Short mmCIF file of C-alpha atoms in Angstrom, two decimals:
data_model
loop_
_atom_site.label_atom_id
_atom_site.label_comp_id
_atom_site.label_asym_id
_atom_site.label_seq_id
_atom_site.Cartn_x
_atom_site.Cartn_y
_atom_site.Cartn_z
CA UNK W 1 126.15 0.73 202.76
CA UNK W 2 127.10 1.24 206.60
CA UNK W 3 129.94 -1.09 207.91
CA UNK W 4 128.51 -3.50 210.58
CA UNK W 5 130.39 -5.91 213.11
CA UNK W 6 127.32 -8.21 213.23
CA UNK W 7 128.73 -11.86 212.10
CA UNK W 8 127.21 -12.86 208.88
CA UNK W 9 126.60 -16.22 207.00
CA UNK W 10 128.24 -16.88 203.45
CA UNK W 11 126.73 -19.62 201.30
CA UNK W 12 129.34 -21.68 200.60
CA UNK W 13 130.08 -25.34 199.42
CA UNK W 14 129.62 -27.57 202.65
CA UNK W 15 132.96 -29.27 201.63
CA UNK W 16 134.85 -25.99 202.60
CA UNK W 17 133.64 -25.76 206.07
CA UNK W 18 135.34 -28.07 208.84
CA UNK W 19 138.65 -28.31 210.27
CA UNK W 20 141.93 -26.96 208.74
CA UNK W 21 143.97 -29.92 207.68
CA UNK W 22 146.67 -28.54 206.03
CA UNK W 23 150.15 -30.38 205.20
CA UNK W 24 151.83 -29.96 208.29
CA UNK W 25 148.89 -29.69 210.89
CA UNK W 26 145.55 -29.32 212.12
CA UNK W 27 143.24 -26.67 213.67
CA UNK W 28 139.65 -27.77 214.77
CA UNK W 29 137.08 -26.16 213.35
CA UNK W 30 135.63 -25.28 217.14
CA UNK W 31 139.15 -24.19 218.27
CA UNK W 32 138.45 -20.24 218.90
CA UNK W 33 141.11 -20.02 221.62
CA UNK W 34 143.44 -17.32 221.27
CA UNK W 35 147.31 -18.11 220.59
CA UNK W 36 149.50 -17.32 223.15
CA UNK W 37 152.84 -18.51 223.40
CA UNK W 38 155.56 -19.46 220.77
CA UNK W 39 154.99 -22.84 220.57
CA UNK W 40 151.30 -22.39 219.88
CA UNK W 41 151.73 -19.68 217.55
CA UNK W 42 153.99 -21.83 215.96
CA UNK W 43 151.65 -24.91 215.39
CA UNK W 44 149.26 -22.88 214.25
CA UNK W 45 151.42 -21.43 211.32
CA UNK W 46 152.30 -24.48 210.33
CA UNK W 47 148.84 -25.60 209.99
CA UNK W 48 147.98 -22.23 207.86
CA UNK W 49 151.32 -22.62 205.38
CA UNK W 50 150.29 -23.70 202.36
CA UNK W 51 148.38 -21.24 199.89
CA UNK W 52 150.98 -18.58 200.08
CA UNK W 53 154.03 -20.96 199.80
CA UNK W 54 152.51 -22.80 196.69
CA UNK W 55 151.03 -19.87 194.75
CA UNK W 56 154.85 -18.02 195.03
CA UNK W 57 156.91 -20.63 194.47
CA UNK W 58 154.53 -22.02 191.79
CA UNK W 59 155.51 -18.54 190.12
CA UNK W 60 159.16 -19.62 190.14
CA UNK W 61 158.30 -22.15 187.00
CA UNK W 62 159.48 -22.94 183.72
CA UNK W 63 159.39 -19.69 182.22
CA UNK W 64 160.64 -18.23 185.56
CA UNK W 65 163.83 -20.32 185.13
CA UNK W 66 164.05 -18.92 181.36
CA UNK W 67 163.62 -15.40 181.98
CA UNK W 68 166.01 -15.16 185.34
CA UNK W 69 168.70 -17.50 183.91
CA UNK W 70 168.42 -15.16 180.47
CA UNK W 71 169.05 -12.05 183.03
CA UNK W 72 171.87 -13.43 184.65
CA UNK W 73 173.62 -15.03 181.49
CA UNK W 74 173.17 -11.83 179.36
CA UNK W 75 173.48 -9.10 181.93
CA UNK W 76 175.44 -10.81 185.14
CA UNK W 77 174.05 -9.39 188.41
CA UNK W 78 173.11 -6.37 187.08
CA UNK W 79 169.42 -6.75 187.21
CA UNK W 80 169.12 -8.42 190.44
CA UNK W 81 167.84 -4.91 192.15
CA UNK W 82 164.67 -5.71 190.36
CA UNK W 83 163.86 -8.45 192.26
CA UNK W 84 163.86 -6.36 195.67
CA UNK W 85 161.49 -4.11 193.88
CA UNK W 86 159.14 -6.90 192.88
CA UNK W 87 158.77 -8.32 196.80
CA UNK W 88 156.28 -5.61 197.78
CA UNK W 89 154.61 -5.52 194.32
CA UNK W 90 154.41 -9.47 195.20
CA UNK W 91 153.15 -8.90 198.68
CA UNK W 92 150.63 -6.19 197.85
CA UNK W 93 149.03 -8.01 195.14
CA UNK W 94 148.56 -11.10 197.11
CA UNK W 95 147.95 -9.84 200.56
CA UNK W 96 144.59 -8.51 198.81
CA UNK W 97 143.56 -11.63 197.46
CA UNK W 98 144.46 -13.21 201.14
CA UNK W 99 141.48 -10.95 202.44
CA UNK W 100 139.20 -11.35 199.67
CA UNK W 101 139.50 -15.38 200.14
CA UNK W 102 139.16 -15.66 203.90
CA UNK W 103 136.60 -12.66 204.17
CA UNK W 104 134.41 -13.46 201.41
CA UNK W 105 134.79 -17.38 201.28
CA UNK W 106 133.57 -16.63 197.56
CA UNK W 107 136.11 -17.28 194.87
CA UNK W 108 137.67 -14.49 192.55
CA UNK W 109 136.01 -15.26 189.43
CA UNK W 110 132.75 -15.71 191.09
CA UNK W 111 133.25 -12.11 192.56
CA UNK W 112 133.95 -10.31 189.34
CA UNK W 113 130.73 -12.38 187.84
CA UNK W 114 128.42 -10.83 190.25
CA UNK W 115 129.72 -7.42 191.33
CA UNK W 116 130.57 -6.21 187.36
CA UNK W 117 128.40 -8.57 184.98
CA UNK W 118 128.55 -11.42 182.90
CA UNK W 119 130.74 -9.40 180.46
CA UNK W 120 133.91 -9.32 182.72
CA UNK W 121 133.12 -12.38 184.55
CA UNK W 122 133.03 -14.46 181.29
CA UNK W 123 136.12 -12.31 179.68
CA UNK W 124 138.24 -13.02 183.24
CA UNK W 125 137.51 -16.50 182.83
CA UNK W 126 137.81 -17.39 179.20
CA UNK W 127 141.23 -15.25 179.10
CA UNK W 128 142.13 -16.97 182.02
CA UNK W 129 141.45 -20.43 180.70
CA UNK W 130 143.44 -19.85 176.95
CA UNK W 131 146.50 -18.00 179.14
CA UNK W 132 146.43 -21.02 181.72
CA UNK W 133 146.52 -23.81 179.07
CA UNK W 134 149.25 -22.02 177.45
CA UNK W 135 151.01 -21.73 180.36
CA UNK W 136 150.96 -25.32 181.11
CA UNK W 137 152.35 -26.37 177.97
CA UNK W 138 155.54 -24.15 178.99
CA UNK W 139 155.71 -25.94 181.97
CA UNK W 140 155.87 -29.44 180.12
CA UNK W 141 158.43 -27.56 177.40
CA UNK W 142 160.46 -27.26 180.94
CA UNK W 143 159.94 -30.71 181.51
CA UNK W 144 161.40 -32.03 178.45
CA UNK W 145 164.23 -29.61 178.74
CA UNK W 146 165.20 -30.94 182.54
CA UNK W 147 164.61 -34.69 180.98
CA UNK W 148 166.56 -34.27 178.29
CA UNK W 149 169.64 -32.98 179.83
CA UNK W 150 169.23 -35.77 182.61
CA UNK W 151 169.27 -38.04 179.80
CA UNK W 152 165.83 -39.18 180.26
CA UNK W 153 163.63 -40.28 177.22
CA UNK W 154 161.15 -37.55 176.48
CA UNK W 155 158.02 -39.48 176.07
CA UNK W 156 158.39 -41.52 179.14
CA UNK W 157 159.58 -38.68 181.42
CA UNK W 158 156.31 -36.27 179.95
CA UNK W 159 153.77 -39.01 180.59
CA UNK W 160 155.35 -39.84 183.94
CA UNK W 161 155.30 -36.13 185.04
CA UNK W 162 151.78 -35.59 183.46
CA UNK W 163 150.64 -38.81 185.68
CA UNK W 164 152.23 -37.25 189.18
CA UNK W 165 150.34 -34.23 188.28
CA UNK W 166 146.92 -35.77 188.03
CA UNK W 167 147.26 -38.13 190.51
CA UNK W 168 148.58 -35.43 192.89
CA UNK W 169 144.90 -33.89 192.84
CA UNK W 170 142.85 -36.93 192.32
CA UNK W 171 143.36 -38.37 195.57
CA UNK W 172 140.38 -36.61 196.89
CA UNK W 173 142.07 -35.45 199.86
CA UNK W 174 143.05 -31.71 200.39
CA UNK W 175 145.86 -32.63 202.78
CA UNK W 176 147.21 -35.16 200.96
CA UNK W 177 147.41 -32.62 197.74
CA UNK W 178 148.94 -29.91 199.89
CA UNK W 179 151.55 -32.48 201.26
CA UNK W 180 152.69 -33.20 197.80
CA UNK W 181 152.72 -29.83 196.82
CA UNK W 182 154.86 -28.54 199.64
CA UNK W 183 157.27 -31.31 198.98
CA UNK W 184 157.65 -30.10 195.17
CA UNK W 185 158.08 -26.65 197.04
CA UNK W 186 160.71 -27.99 199.52
CA UNK W 187 162.57 -29.09 196.16
CA UNK W 188 162.65 -25.69 194.88
CA UNK W 189 165.45 -25.32 197.85
CA UNK W 190 167.82 -27.23 195.38
CA UNK W 191 168.85 -23.91 194.08
CA UNK W 192 170.76 -23.01 196.96
CA UNK W 193 173.18 -25.85 196.37
CA UNK W 194 173.41 -24.57 192.95
CA UNK W 195 174.74 -21.12 194.00
CA UNK W 196 177.00 -22.22 196.29
CA UNK W 197 178.65 -24.25 193.87
CA UNK W 198 178.52 -21.62 191.27
CA UNK W 199 180.03 -19.50 194.15
CA UNK W 200 179.34 -15.81 192.88
CA UNK W 201 180.92 -12.92 194.28
CA UNK W 202 179.27 -11.95 196.91
CA UNK W 203 180.61 -7.93 196.55
CA UNK W 204 178.89 -8.25 192.65
CA UNK W 205 175.31 -10.16 194.37
CA UNK W 206 175.33 -7.09 197.18
CA UNK W 207 175.91 -4.64 194.41
CA UNK W 208 173.30 -5.97 192.17
CA UNK W 209 170.48 -6.33 194.97
CA UNK W 210 171.53 -2.53 196.12
CA UNK W 211 172.41 -0.59 193.11
CA UNK W 212 169.79 -0.21 190.36
CA UNK W 213 171.46 -0.11 186.63
CA UNK W 214 170.47 0.00 183.11
CA UNK W 215 173.29 -2.22 181.59
CA UNK W 216 174.28 -2.65 177.87
CA UNK W 217 174.52 1.46 177.28
CA UNK W 218 171.60 3.20 175.27
CA UNK W 219 172.43 0.72 172.38
CA UNK W 220 170.42 -2.22 174.51
CA UNK W 221 168.41 0.05 176.50
CA UNK W 222 165.14 -1.31 174.63
CA UNK W 223 166.27 -5.13 175.04
CA UNK W 224 167.09 -4.32 178.97
CA UNK W 225 163.53 -2.82 179.41
CA UNK W 226 162.04 -5.84 177.83
CA UNK W 227 164.00 -8.45 180.00
CA UNK W 228 163.08 -6.42 182.89
CA UNK W 229 159.32 -6.37 181.84
CA UNK W 230 159.69 -10.16 181.17
CA UNK W 231 160.77 -10.68 184.97
CA UNK W 232 157.71 -8.50 186.60
CA UNK W 233 155.57 -10.45 183.95
CA UNK W 234 156.82 -14.12 185.15
CA UNK W 235 156.83 -13.01 188.80
CA UNK W 236 153.45 -11.14 188.77
CA UNK W 237 150.94 -13.22 186.81
CA UNK W 238 146.89 -13.26 186.40
CA UNK W 239 146.45 -16.82 187.71
CA UNK W 240 148.12 -16.11 191.00
CA UNK W 241 145.16 -14.08 192.21
CA UNK W 242 142.29 -16.82 191.12
CA UNK W 243 144.29 -19.55 192.71
CA UNK W 244 145.14 -18.25 196.06
CA UNK W 245 141.80 -16.87 196.96
CA UNK W 246 140.16 -20.23 195.90
CA UNK W 247 142.70 -22.16 197.83
CA UNK W 248 142.41 -20.41 201.14
CA UNK W 249 138.64 -21.06 200.66
CA UNK W 250 139.27 -24.33 200.10
CA UNK W 251 141.77 -24.98 203.15
CA UNK W 252 138.96 -23.29 205.26
CA UNK W 253 140.83 -20.28 206.43
CA UNK W 254 139.11 -17.55 208.06
CA UNK W 255 139.63 -14.09 209.33
CA UNK W 256 140.56 -15.60 212.53
CA UNK W 257 143.75 -16.60 210.79
CA UNK W 258 144.61 -14.15 208.71
CA UNK W 259 147.97 -12.75 210.02
CA UNK W 260 149.19 -16.25 210.01
CA UNK W 261 148.02 -16.50 206.15
CA UNK W 262 150.36 -13.19 205.57
CA UNK W 263 153.16 -14.79 207.48
CA UNK W 264 152.58 -17.75 204.82
CA UNK W 265 152.63 -15.38 201.79
CA UNK W 266 156.09 -13.90 203.23
CA UNK W 267 157.65 -16.86 203.39
CA UNK W 268 156.23 -17.40 199.74
CA UNK W 269 157.89 -14.02 198.86
CA UNK W 270 160.85 -14.76 200.10
CA UNK W 271 161.91 -18.41 198.50
CA UNK W 272 160.82 -16.44 195.26
CA UNK W 273 163.47 -13.93 196.04
CA UNK W 274 165.97 -16.50 197.02
CA UNK W 275 165.44 -18.96 194.16
CA UNK W 276 165.32 -15.93 191.50
CA UNK W 277 168.47 -14.37 193.27
CA UNK W 278 170.30 -17.89 193.01
CA UNK W 279 169.45 -18.80 189.21
CA UNK W 280 170.59 -14.86 188.42
CA UNK W 281 173.51 -15.38 190.53
CA UNK W 282 174.88 -18.61 189.11
CA UNK W 283 174.24 -18.03 185.69
CA UNK W 284 176.18 -14.84 186.17
CA UNK W 285 179.27 -16.51 187.61
CA UNK W 286 178.95 -19.70 185.28
CA UNK W 287 179.19 -17.36 182.02
CA UNK W 288 181.12 -14.38 183.02
CA UNK W 289 184.06 -13.67 180.61
CA UNK W 290 183.14 -17.05 178.52
CA UNK W 291 181.52 -17.12 175.20
CA UNK W 292 178.50 -17.82 176.19
CA UNK W 293 177.76 -14.41 177.89
CA UNK W 294 175.23 -12.43 176.09
CA UNK W 295 174.00 -15.63 174.06
CA UNK W 296 171.33 -16.80 176.14
CA UNK W 297 169.67 -20.02 174.60
CA UNK W 298 167.63 -22.15 176.88
CA UNK W 299 167.53 -23.54 180.20
CA UNK W 300 169.40 -26.58 178.82
CA UNK W 301 172.00 -24.24 177.93
CA UNK W 302 172.00 -22.71 181.31
CA UNK W 303 172.40 -25.97 183.11
CA UNK W 304 175.44 -26.89 180.34
CA UNK W 305 177.04 -23.51 181.36
CA UNK W 306 176.70 -24.09 185.04
CA UNK W 307 177.94 -27.79 184.98
CA UNK W 308 181.27 -26.35 182.79
CA UNK W 309 181.70 -23.83 185.62
CA UNK W 310 180.88 -25.43 188.65
CA UNK W 311 181.09 -29.38 188.06
CA UNK W 312 178.49 -31.85 186.68
CA UNK W 313 176.42 -32.26 190.06
CA UNK W 314 175.56 -28.66 189.76
CA UNK W 315 174.40 -29.18 186.43
CA UNK W 316 172.44 -32.04 187.53
CA UNK W 317 170.72 -30.30 190.32
CA UNK W 318 169.77 -27.12 188.31
CA UNK W 319 168.04 -29.60 185.80
CA UNK W 320 166.14 -31.48 188.57
CA UNK W 321 165.51 -28.20 190.12
CA UNK W 322 163.94 -26.96 186.97
CA UNK W 323 161.69 -30.27 186.47
CA UNK W 324 160.65 -29.75 189.94
CA UNK W 325 159.65 -26.01 189.39
CA UNK W 326 157.85 -26.88 186.22
CA UNK W 327 155.61 -29.79 187.92
CA UNK W 328 154.53 -27.23 191.05
CA UNK W 329 153.76 -24.98 188.31
CA UNK W 330 151.53 -27.31 186.21
CA UNK W 331 150.04 -28.20 189.79
CA UNK W 332 149.20 -24.49 190.68
CA UNK W 333 148.27 -23.42 187.27
CA UNK W 334 145.93 -25.88 186.47
CA UNK W 335 144.37 -25.89 189.78
CA UNK W 336 143.59 -22.13 189.05
CA UNK W 337 141.77 -22.66 186.11
CA UNK W 338 139.51 -25.72 187.65
CA UNK W 339 138.78 -23.22 190.39
CA UNK W 340 137.94 -20.43 188.11
CA UNK W 341 135.64 -22.29 185.96
CA UNK W 342 134.01 -23.94 189.10
CA UNK W 343 133.00 -20.72 190.38
CA UNK W 344 131.86 -19.19 187.27
CA UNK W 345 129.49 -22.46 186.53
CA UNK W 346 128.59 -22.61 189.96
CA UNK W 347 129.76 -26.48 190.36
CA UNK W 348 131.06 -28.16 192.80
CA UNK W 349 135.09 -27.52 192.96
CA UNK W 350 137.14 -28.16 196.04
CA UNK W 351 139.86 -30.62 196.78
CA UNK W 352 137.92 -32.23 199.79
CA UNK W 353 135.79 -33.94 197.48
CA UNK W 354 136.34 -36.93 195.42
CA UNK W 355 136.28 -37.44 191.62
CA UNK W 356 132.49 -38.31 191.73
CA UNK W 357 131.59 -35.79 193.34
CA UNK W 358 133.14 -33.07 191.40
CA UNK W 359 133.72 -34.22 187.98
CA UNK W 360 133.70 -30.96 186.34
CA UNK W 361 136.44 -29.53 188.41
CA UNK W 362 138.87 -32.71 187.97
CA UNK W 363 137.92 -33.10 184.59
CA UNK W 364 139.11 -29.39 183.68
CA UNK W 365 142.51 -30.13 185.86
CA UNK W 366 143.04 -33.48 183.92
CA UNK W 367 142.04 -32.37 180.17
CA UNK W 368 144.49 -29.12 180.96
CA UNK W 369 147.56 -31.88 181.68
CA UNK W 370 146.61 -34.21 179.21
CA UNK W 371 146.06 -31.76 176.51
CA UNK W 372 149.17 -29.70 177.50
CA UNK W 373 151.59 -33.15 177.34
CA UNK W 374 149.89 -34.17 174.11
CA UNK W 375 151.05 -30.90 172.43
CA UNK W 376 154.64 -31.01 173.61
CA UNK W 377 155.03 -34.69 172.20
CA UNK W 378 153.04 -34.03 169.04
CA UNK W 379 155.81 -33.49 166.27
CA UNK W 380 155.44 -30.20 164.67
CA UNK W 381 153.55 -28.42 167.40
CA UNK W 382 154.59 -24.68 167.24
CA UNK W 383 155.86 -24.48 170.84
CA UNK W 384 157.72 -21.08 170.17
CA UNK W 385 154.29 -19.35 169.06
CA UNK W 386 152.76 -21.06 172.07
CA UNK W 387 155.23 -19.73 174.40
CA UNK W 388 154.84 -16.33 172.80
CA UNK W 389 151.16 -16.50 173.04
CA UNK W 390 151.63 -16.83 176.85
CA UNK W 391 153.38 -13.49 176.94
CA UNK W 392 150.76 -11.51 174.83
CA UNK W 393 147.49 -13.10 176.87
CA UNK W 394 149.23 -12.25 180.20
CA UNK W 395 149.88 -8.79 178.95
CA UNK W 396 146.13 -8.42 177.79
CA UNK W 397 144.69 -9.84 180.94
CA UNK W 398 146.91 -8.05 183.59
CA UNK W 399 145.49 -4.61 183.36
CA UNK W 400 141.76 -6.18 183.75
CA UNK W 401 143.02 -8.76 186.82
CA UNK W 402 144.70 -5.71 188.59
CA UNK W 403 141.87 -3.26 188.40
CA UNK W 404 139.05 -5.36 189.61
CA UNK W 405 141.13 -6.68 192.01
CA UNK W 406 141.48 -3.04 193.63
CA UNK W 407 137.97 -2.36 192.92
CA UNK W 408 136.77 -5.38 195.27
CA UNK W 409 139.26 -4.54 197.81
CA UNK W 410 137.52 -0.93 197.91
CA UNK W 411 134.03 -2.37 198.02
CA UNK W 412 132.43 -1.92 201.44
CA UNK W 413 129.49 -4.47 200.71
CA UNK W 414 132.24 -6.89 200.08
CA UNK W 415 134.79 -6.49 202.29
CA UNK W 416 133.15 -4.40 205.29
CA UNK W 417 136.11 -3.34 207.82
CA UNK W 418 138.36 -5.35 205.65
CA UNK W 419 138.58 -2.66 202.89
CA UNK W 420 141.98 -1.17 201.86
CA UNK W 421 142.62 2.22 204.11
CA UNK W 422 143.90 5.39 202.10
CA UNK W 423 147.75 4.40 202.24
CA UNK W 424 147.28 1.01 201.11
CA UNK W 425 145.05 2.39 198.35
CA UNK W 426 147.67 4.75 197.38
CA UNK W 427 149.90 2.10 197.08
CA UNK W 428 148.11 -0.32 195.51
CA UNK W 429 147.03 2.01 192.75
CA UNK W 430 150.64 2.97 191.88
CA UNK W 431 151.50 -0.61 191.52
CA UNK W 432 148.74 -1.21 189.14
CA UNK W 433 149.52 1.53 187.28
CA UNK W 434 152.91 0.32 186.81
CA UNK W 435 151.89 -3.20 186.29
CA UNK W 436 149.15 -1.53 183.57
CA UNK W 437 152.16 0.30 181.86
CA UNK W 438 154.74 -2.54 181.36
CA UNK W 439 151.07 -4.79 180.71
CA UNK W 440 151.03 -2.56 177.66
CA UNK W 441 154.66 -2.70 176.81
CA UNK W 442 154.85 -5.99 176.73
CA UNK W 443 152.03 -6.61 174.50
CA UNK W 444 153.12 -4.23 171.88
CA UNK W 445 156.87 -5.69 172.07
CA UNK W 446 155.39 -9.28 171.32
CA UNK W 447 152.99 -7.88 168.35
CA UNK W 448 155.76 -5.57 167.02
CA UNK W 449 159.25 -7.18 167.90
CA UNK W 450 161.12 -4.44 166.59
CA UNK W 451 159.82 -1.94 169.19
CA UNK W 452 162.35 0.85 169.78
CA UNK W 453 163.35 2.66 172.90
CA UNK W 454 161.60 5.98 171.40
CA UNK W 455 158.39 3.82 171.42
CA UNK W 456 158.96 2.37 174.78
CA UNK W 457 159.63 5.43 176.40
CA UNK W 458 156.57 7.44 174.44
CA UNK W 459 154.26 4.21 175.79
CA UNK W 460 155.56 5.03 179.32
CA UNK W 461 154.94 8.71 179.11
CA UNK W 462 151.56 8.25 177.74
CA UNK W 463 150.76 5.81 180.59
CA UNK W 464 151.92 8.46 182.87
CA UNK W 465 150.10 11.00 182.04
CA UNK W 466 146.86 8.88 181.68
CA UNK W 467 147.60 8.00 185.40
CA UNK W 468 148.06 11.56 186.48
CA UNK W 469 144.65 12.44 184.81
CA UNK W 470 142.95 9.59 186.72
CA UNK W 471 144.71 10.80 189.62
CA UNK W 472 143.48 14.39 189.39
CA UNK W 473 139.95 12.83 188.33
CA UNK W 474 139.73 10.55 191.48
CA UNK W 475 140.96 13.86 193.85
CA UNK W 476 138.43 15.98 192.54
CA UNK W 477 135.62 13.48 193.19
CA UNK W 478 136.86 12.80 196.44
CA UNK W 479 136.56 16.17 197.21
CA UNK W 480 133.29 16.51 196.58
CA UNK W 481 132.37 13.61 198.91
CA UNK W 482 132.89 12.77 202.62
CA UNK W 483 133.07 9.40 203.06
CA UNK W 484 132.00 7.51 206.32
CA UNK W 485 134.93 6.18 208.60
CA UNK W 486 135.59 2.37 208.62
CA UNK W 487 134.60 0.77 211.77
CA UNK W 488 137.60 -1.90 211.95
CA UNK W 489 136.85 -3.46 215.18
CA UNK W 490 136.01 -6.91 215.88
CA UNK W 491 136.85 -7.46 212.15
CA UNK W 492 137.34 -11.22 212.68
CA UNK W 493 133.55 -11.76 213.28
CA UNK W 494 132.68 -9.80 210.00
CA UNK W 495 131.63 -11.77 206.88
CA UNK W 496 130.26 -10.69 203.57
CA UNK W 497 126.53 -11.35 202.95
CA UNK W 498 125.31 -13.99 200.14
CA UNK W 499 126.16 -12.52 196.97
CA UNK W 500 122.59 -12.78 195.75
CA UNK W 501 121.75 -10.39 198.15
CA UNK W 502 124.42 -7.95 197.09
CA UNK W 503 123.63 -7.57 193.21
CA UNK W 504 125.72 -5.36 191.05
CA UNK W 505 128.62 -3.18 192.42
CA UNK W 506 127.80 0.50 192.30
CA UNK W 507 129.29 2.43 189.53
CA UNK W 508 130.56 5.88 190.12
CA UNK W 509 131.50 8.52 187.34
CA UNK W 510 135.33 7.31 187.94
CA UNK W 511 134.65 3.79 188.14
CA UNK W 512 132.97 4.06 184.77
CA UNK W 513 135.43 5.89 183.10
CA UNK W 514 138.33 3.48 184.32
CA UNK W 515 135.97 0.24 183.09
CA UNK W 516 135.17 2.48 179.93
CA UNK W 517 139.26 2.95 179.12
CA UNK W 518 139.68 -0.71 180.03
CA UNK W 519 137.32 -1.70 177.52
CA UNK W 520 138.92 0.32 174.76
CA UNK W 521 142.29 -1.06 175.43
CA UNK W 522 141.08 -4.74 175.76
CA UNK W 523 139.56 -3.80 172.12
CA UNK W 524 142.54 -2.71 170.43
CA UNK W 525 144.56 -5.10 172.20
CA UNK W 526 142.63 -8.13 170.77
CA UNK W 527 142.46 -6.85 167.21
CA UNK W 528 146.02 -6.44 167.58
CA UNK W 529 146.52 -10.30 168.61
CA UNK W 530 144.24 -11.29 166.00
CA UNK W 531 146.38 -9.79 163.24
CA UNK W 532 149.44 -10.93 164.36
CA UNK W 533 148.11 -14.56 164.71
CA UNK W 534 146.69 -13.96 161.10
CA UNK W 535 150.43 -13.10 159.99
CA UNK W 536 152.22 -16.22 161.71
CA UNK W 537 149.68 -18.36 160.17
CA UNK W 538 150.51 -16.97 157.02
CA UNK W 539 154.40 -17.09 157.41
CA UNK W 540 154.97 -13.80 157.69
#
């Protein structure tokens, strides 16, 4: 399809059209004047801030506290370098979602459904629903751990947290929800005083960030690699794609404010790295030279170790930060699920609507929270197995989510002049290849806990060969076709045509091959997951 600069209308929920009413400011719908001057630009940024901040801070959730804390307690500052490597990965993934949301006005789940068919649409939503439901359970596990350390009774603490999480979304006001969410995001900054109190050596922190190392020697290589994969997995999660794209649409952000939303995303990425670094650094300082080094248990053990090293106040602040992170994580993951199901089912799904106007949307949100809270409180619930399930399903879903994200961002019918350029595609393809490789290793390691270093290296080699073959095929195909140049002028006025007029995405030989390989991977992975579940159920 030839790119055009003609303004196009997109069929969208009328609740998602109007003034941008953010937590920190308002932009009128008819305000199309240019943003000149520092004050004008700052006010615009404050009004836009929200989607990138919430999705990133929500990613530093209970699971992230456990993973980063384990890295710091077991290996000191040696794995801090992984956080810097994740910065471009986080930004590239979420920046593509920013463009999809602002330009198309259609949620991620709906785009996959309409452009790639019912199978992939249903798979994405069903797998996401199960994964997110389990993830919300892990957030409530974090809430119970934080409450236990603070001396709060478990049942009232869980019920109160569930009530707060549900009530925040049920206000019927997008602005009120965002103000509550941004307030909890600010709570994540409590990790900064924890870091200061723990006082890790600045030279060690700098060395950890700037010098990539694999601690523990050859004997611990597999354990360290799996922990690195855990760091990547807890930082790059499938739900982020669905959340940010729909939230941008719900906030009524258009291409006119693209650069401000990208600045919002950078702010979120910065806070993620600061928080993760603070957890690793504080844990490294607290456990260095103690009997607890290398013997991670859980986040409560982290809080106790930090308190023993830096004082009771540091331990209390760490527990409060964990509680805060678990709540904001539950906000974001539950909302991502409600958005995705609303997209797939075609029902109204907007925070601008009250409960009576979007019953299914709010029902899904409340169901996830209430079910997770109940499971955590029920005696005998296999919480360890549920946590493991999050790892498995995240590994299964990430390759498909990454592939479809890249395909959509190269679809000229969807993004027109906003499609990826050649350089962005090269880097994005590299990121996707790395994520898929790590996903395969993660899934395999959970299914086969005794995986060896040799097996991990074999998987890396196999995925590398497959990526090289795919690159060769793509280059060969590209040489046979001459792509029309992309006219990127007047991009702010370009919008996607209604999905009903687009139909299915054209499938080249390369796309068919890639999607066929993905189907094969998913089939094998689901068979292995089923076998694992049966083994656990039988007690083996």
